[in-house]
Short mmCIF file of C-alpha atoms in Angstrom, two decimals:
data_model
loop_
_atom_site.label_atom_id
_atom_site.label_comp_id
_atom_site.label_asym_id
_atom_site.label_seq_id
_atom_site.Cartn_x
_atom_site.Cartn_y
_atom_site.Cartn_z
CA MET A 1 0.00 0.00 0.00
CA LYS A 2 2.86 2.27 0.87
CA ARG A 3 4.40 1.56 -2.55
CA LEU A 4 1.16 2.41 -4.31
CA TRP A 5 0.94 5.69 -2.47
CA MET A 6 4.57 6.44 -3.38
CA LEU A 7 3.94 5.70 -7.06
CA GLY A 8 0.90 7.98 -7.02
CA ALA A 9 2.95 10.79 -5.45
CA ILE A 10 5.69 10.36 -8.06
CA ALA A 11 3.15 10.38 -10.90
CA LEU A 12 1.44 13.48 -9.50
CA SER A 13 4.73 15.34 -9.07
CA GLY A 14 5.68 14.40 -12.64
CA LEU A 15 2.43 15.92 -13.86
CA LEU A 16 2.93 19.05 -11.81
CA TRP A 17 6.52 19.49 -12.93
CA GLY A 18 5.48 18.92 -16.51
CA CYS A 19 2.86 21.69 -16.45
CA GLY A 20 4.05 24.70 -18.33
CA ALA A 21 7.16 22.91 -19.43
CA GLU A 22 6.24 23.16 -23.09
CA LYS A 23 9.16 24.18 -25.22
CA ILE A 24 9.23 27.96 -25.45
CA PRO A 25 10.36 29.13 -28.85
CA SER A 26 13.64 30.94 -28.66
CA ALA A 27 13.84 34.60 -29.64
CA PRO A 28 15.10 35.22 -33.14
CA HIS A 29 18.75 36.11 -33.41
CA VAL A 30 19.25 39.85 -33.72
CA PRO A 31 22.71 41.09 -34.59
CA PRO A 32 24.26 43.61 -32.20
CA ALA A 33 23.43 47.24 -32.97
CA SER A 34 27.02 47.91 -33.92
CA ASN A 35 26.65 45.47 -36.83
CA LEU A 36 23.47 47.07 -38.17
CA PRO A 37 23.74 49.72 -40.85
CA SER A 38 23.23 53.11 -39.24
CA GLU A 39 21.11 55.69 -40.95
CA ALA A 40 21.14 59.18 -39.55
CA PRO A 41 17.64 60.60 -39.32
CA ALA A 42 16.81 63.07 -42.07
CA THR A 43 17.18 66.65 -40.88
CA ARG A 44 16.80 70.16 -42.14
CA ALA A 45 18.55 73.37 -41.15
CA LEU A 46 16.65 75.92 -39.11
CA THR A 47 17.97 79.35 -38.17
CA ILE A 48 16.89 80.54 -34.76
CA PHE A 49 17.63 83.97 -33.37
CA VAL A 50 18.76 84.78 -29.84
CA ALA A 51 19.43 88.11 -28.21
CA ASP A 52 23.00 89.20 -27.65
CA ALA A 53 24.26 89.98 -24.13
CA GLN A 54 23.23 93.66 -24.41
CA CYS A 55 19.72 92.87 -25.74
CA SER A 56 20.34 95.12 -28.70
CA HIS A 57 20.70 92.64 -31.57
CA LEU A 58 19.41 89.24 -32.54
CA VAL A 59 22.13 86.76 -33.41
CA PRO A 60 21.38 83.89 -35.83
CA ARG A 61 22.19 80.30 -34.87
CA THR A 62 21.72 77.44 -37.27
CA THR A 63 20.51 74.16 -35.85
CA GLN A 64 19.47 70.86 -37.39
CA ILE A 65 16.00 69.53 -36.67
CA ALA A 66 14.39 66.25 -37.68
CA LEU A 67 12.12 66.27 -40.70
CA LEU A 68 8.51 66.50 -39.59
CA PRO A 69 5.40 65.06 -41.25
CA GLU A 70 3.45 68.33 -41.06
CA LYS A 71 4.76 71.65 -42.34
CA GLY A 72 3.02 73.60 -39.54
CA ARG A 73 5.00 71.72 -36.89
CA TYR A 74 8.23 73.47 -37.94
CA ALA A 75 6.95 76.73 -36.44
CA GLU A 76 6.31 74.94 -33.12
CA VAL A 77 9.81 73.46 -33.13
CA ALA A 78 11.33 76.84 -34.02
CA ILE A 79 9.51 78.53 -31.13
CA ALA A 80 10.54 75.77 -28.71
CA GLN A 81 14.17 76.25 -29.79
CA VAL A 82 13.97 80.02 -29.15
CA ILE A 83 12.37 79.52 -25.73
CA ALA A 84 15.00 76.94 -24.77
CA ASN A 85 17.73 79.47 -25.60
CA GLN A 86 16.09 82.37 -23.70
CA PRO A 87 15.53 81.29 -20.09
CA ILE A 88 13.54 83.87 -18.13
CA ASN A 89 13.36 83.73 -14.33
CA ASN A 90 9.95 83.20 -12.72
CA PHE A 91 8.19 82.97 -16.09
CA PHE A 92 6.65 79.54 -16.55
CA ILE A 93 5.13 78.61 -19.89
CA GLU A 94 2.75 75.66 -19.78
CA LYS A 95 2.12 75.51 -23.51
CA VAL A 96 2.63 77.50 -26.68
CA SER A 97 -0.02 77.03 -29.32
CA VAL A 98 0.73 78.03 -32.89
CA SER A 99 -1.68 78.40 -35.77
CA ILE A 100 -0.80 79.67 -39.23
CA LYS A 101 -3.35 81.39 -41.44
CA GLU A 102 -2.54 83.24 -44.64
CA HIS A 103 1.19 83.57 -43.86
CA THR A 104 0.44 84.88 -40.34
CA ALA A 105 1.54 82.91 -37.29
CA ILE A 106 -0.64 83.32 -34.23
CA VAL A 107 1.44 82.40 -31.19
CA ASP A 108 -0.56 81.92 -27.99
CA PHE A 109 1.36 81.59 -24.72
CA ILE A 110 -0.48 79.63 -22.04
CA LEU A 111 1.31 80.30 -18.77
CA GLU A 112 1.28 78.02 -15.76
CA ALA A 113 -1.21 79.14 -13.12
CA GLN A 114 1.58 79.63 -10.57
CA SER A 115 3.76 81.71 -12.91
CA PRO A 116 4.52 84.89 -10.95
CA ARG A 117 5.15 86.85 -14.15
CA ARG A 118 3.16 87.59 -17.28
CA LEU A 119 4.38 88.69 -20.71
CA VAL A 120 3.55 92.34 -19.96
CA SER A 121 5.59 92.21 -16.74
CA LEU A 122 8.78 91.09 -18.47
CA SER A 123 11.54 93.67 -18.81
CA SER A 124 12.04 95.24 -22.22
CA CYS A 125 15.18 93.11 -22.62
CA GLU A 126 13.27 89.89 -21.78
CA GLN A 127 10.44 90.84 -24.15
CA PHE A 128 12.97 91.55 -26.90
CA ALA A 129 14.82 88.28 -26.25
CA LEU A 130 11.62 86.25 -26.36
CA LEU A 131 9.13 87.94 -28.66
CA GLN A 132 11.42 89.58 -31.19
CA ALA A 133 13.53 86.42 -31.37
CA ILE A 134 10.41 84.34 -32.10
CA HIS A 135 9.18 86.91 -34.64
CA LYS A 136 12.48 86.98 -36.51
CA THR A 137 12.93 83.21 -36.33
CA LEU A 138 9.50 82.63 -37.87
CA THR A 139 9.75 85.30 -40.56
CA GLU A 140 13.39 84.75 -41.60
CA ASN A 141 13.08 81.00 -42.23
CA GLN A 142 11.64 80.99 -45.73
CA GLN A 143 10.57 77.35 -45.51
CA LEU A 144 8.06 78.37 -42.82
CA ASP A 145 6.33 80.78 -45.25
CA ILE A 146 5.41 83.23 -42.45
CA THR A 147 5.39 86.99 -43.01
CA LYS A 148 3.57 88.24 -39.88
CA VAL A 149 3.44 87.13 -36.25
CA ARG A 150 0.71 87.93 -33.75
CA PHE A 151 1.20 87.19 -30.04
CA LEU A 152 -1.49 86.21 -27.54
CA GLU A 153 -1.48 85.29 -23.87
CA SER A 154 -4.23 82.81 -23.01
CA GLY A 155 -6.19 83.83 -26.11
CA GLN A 156 -5.92 87.59 -25.48
CA ASP A 157 -3.94 89.91 -27.75
CA ILE A 158 -0.74 91.24 -26.20
CA TYR A 159 -0.19 94.98 -26.37
CA LEU A 160 3.32 95.92 -25.30
#
């Protein structure tokens, strides 16, 4: 009887150990990345403008950006590049929305609720470094096809 019980236990453990033991297909062999042909992503040149140290001139800087599927997205990327190069203390932008109609870019700054400063409270140097740099960046890059720029803050026209 003891032998029968032992055989039953062995058979049961064999079943349990066998569960899920199906052969798992091995992953296909992928060559190391260093062996793969490398293709650099397609890019295009974009000239952004930044203010000089005295806030009297805008200086051009050429950068390479990835090709984008939509032409209108280049204006957004250009504005993001200008903002990244013009840090302003205590001025927190949540989002910048850009629409282009009849060669006019409408740039709407949505500021974070806790931003202590607004566009109208920026110094003349900060306004120049941000707004004039965006204006010139958008109008001087011919591929953007923008001739005018209008600025808004939360949907309201900005009068400086």
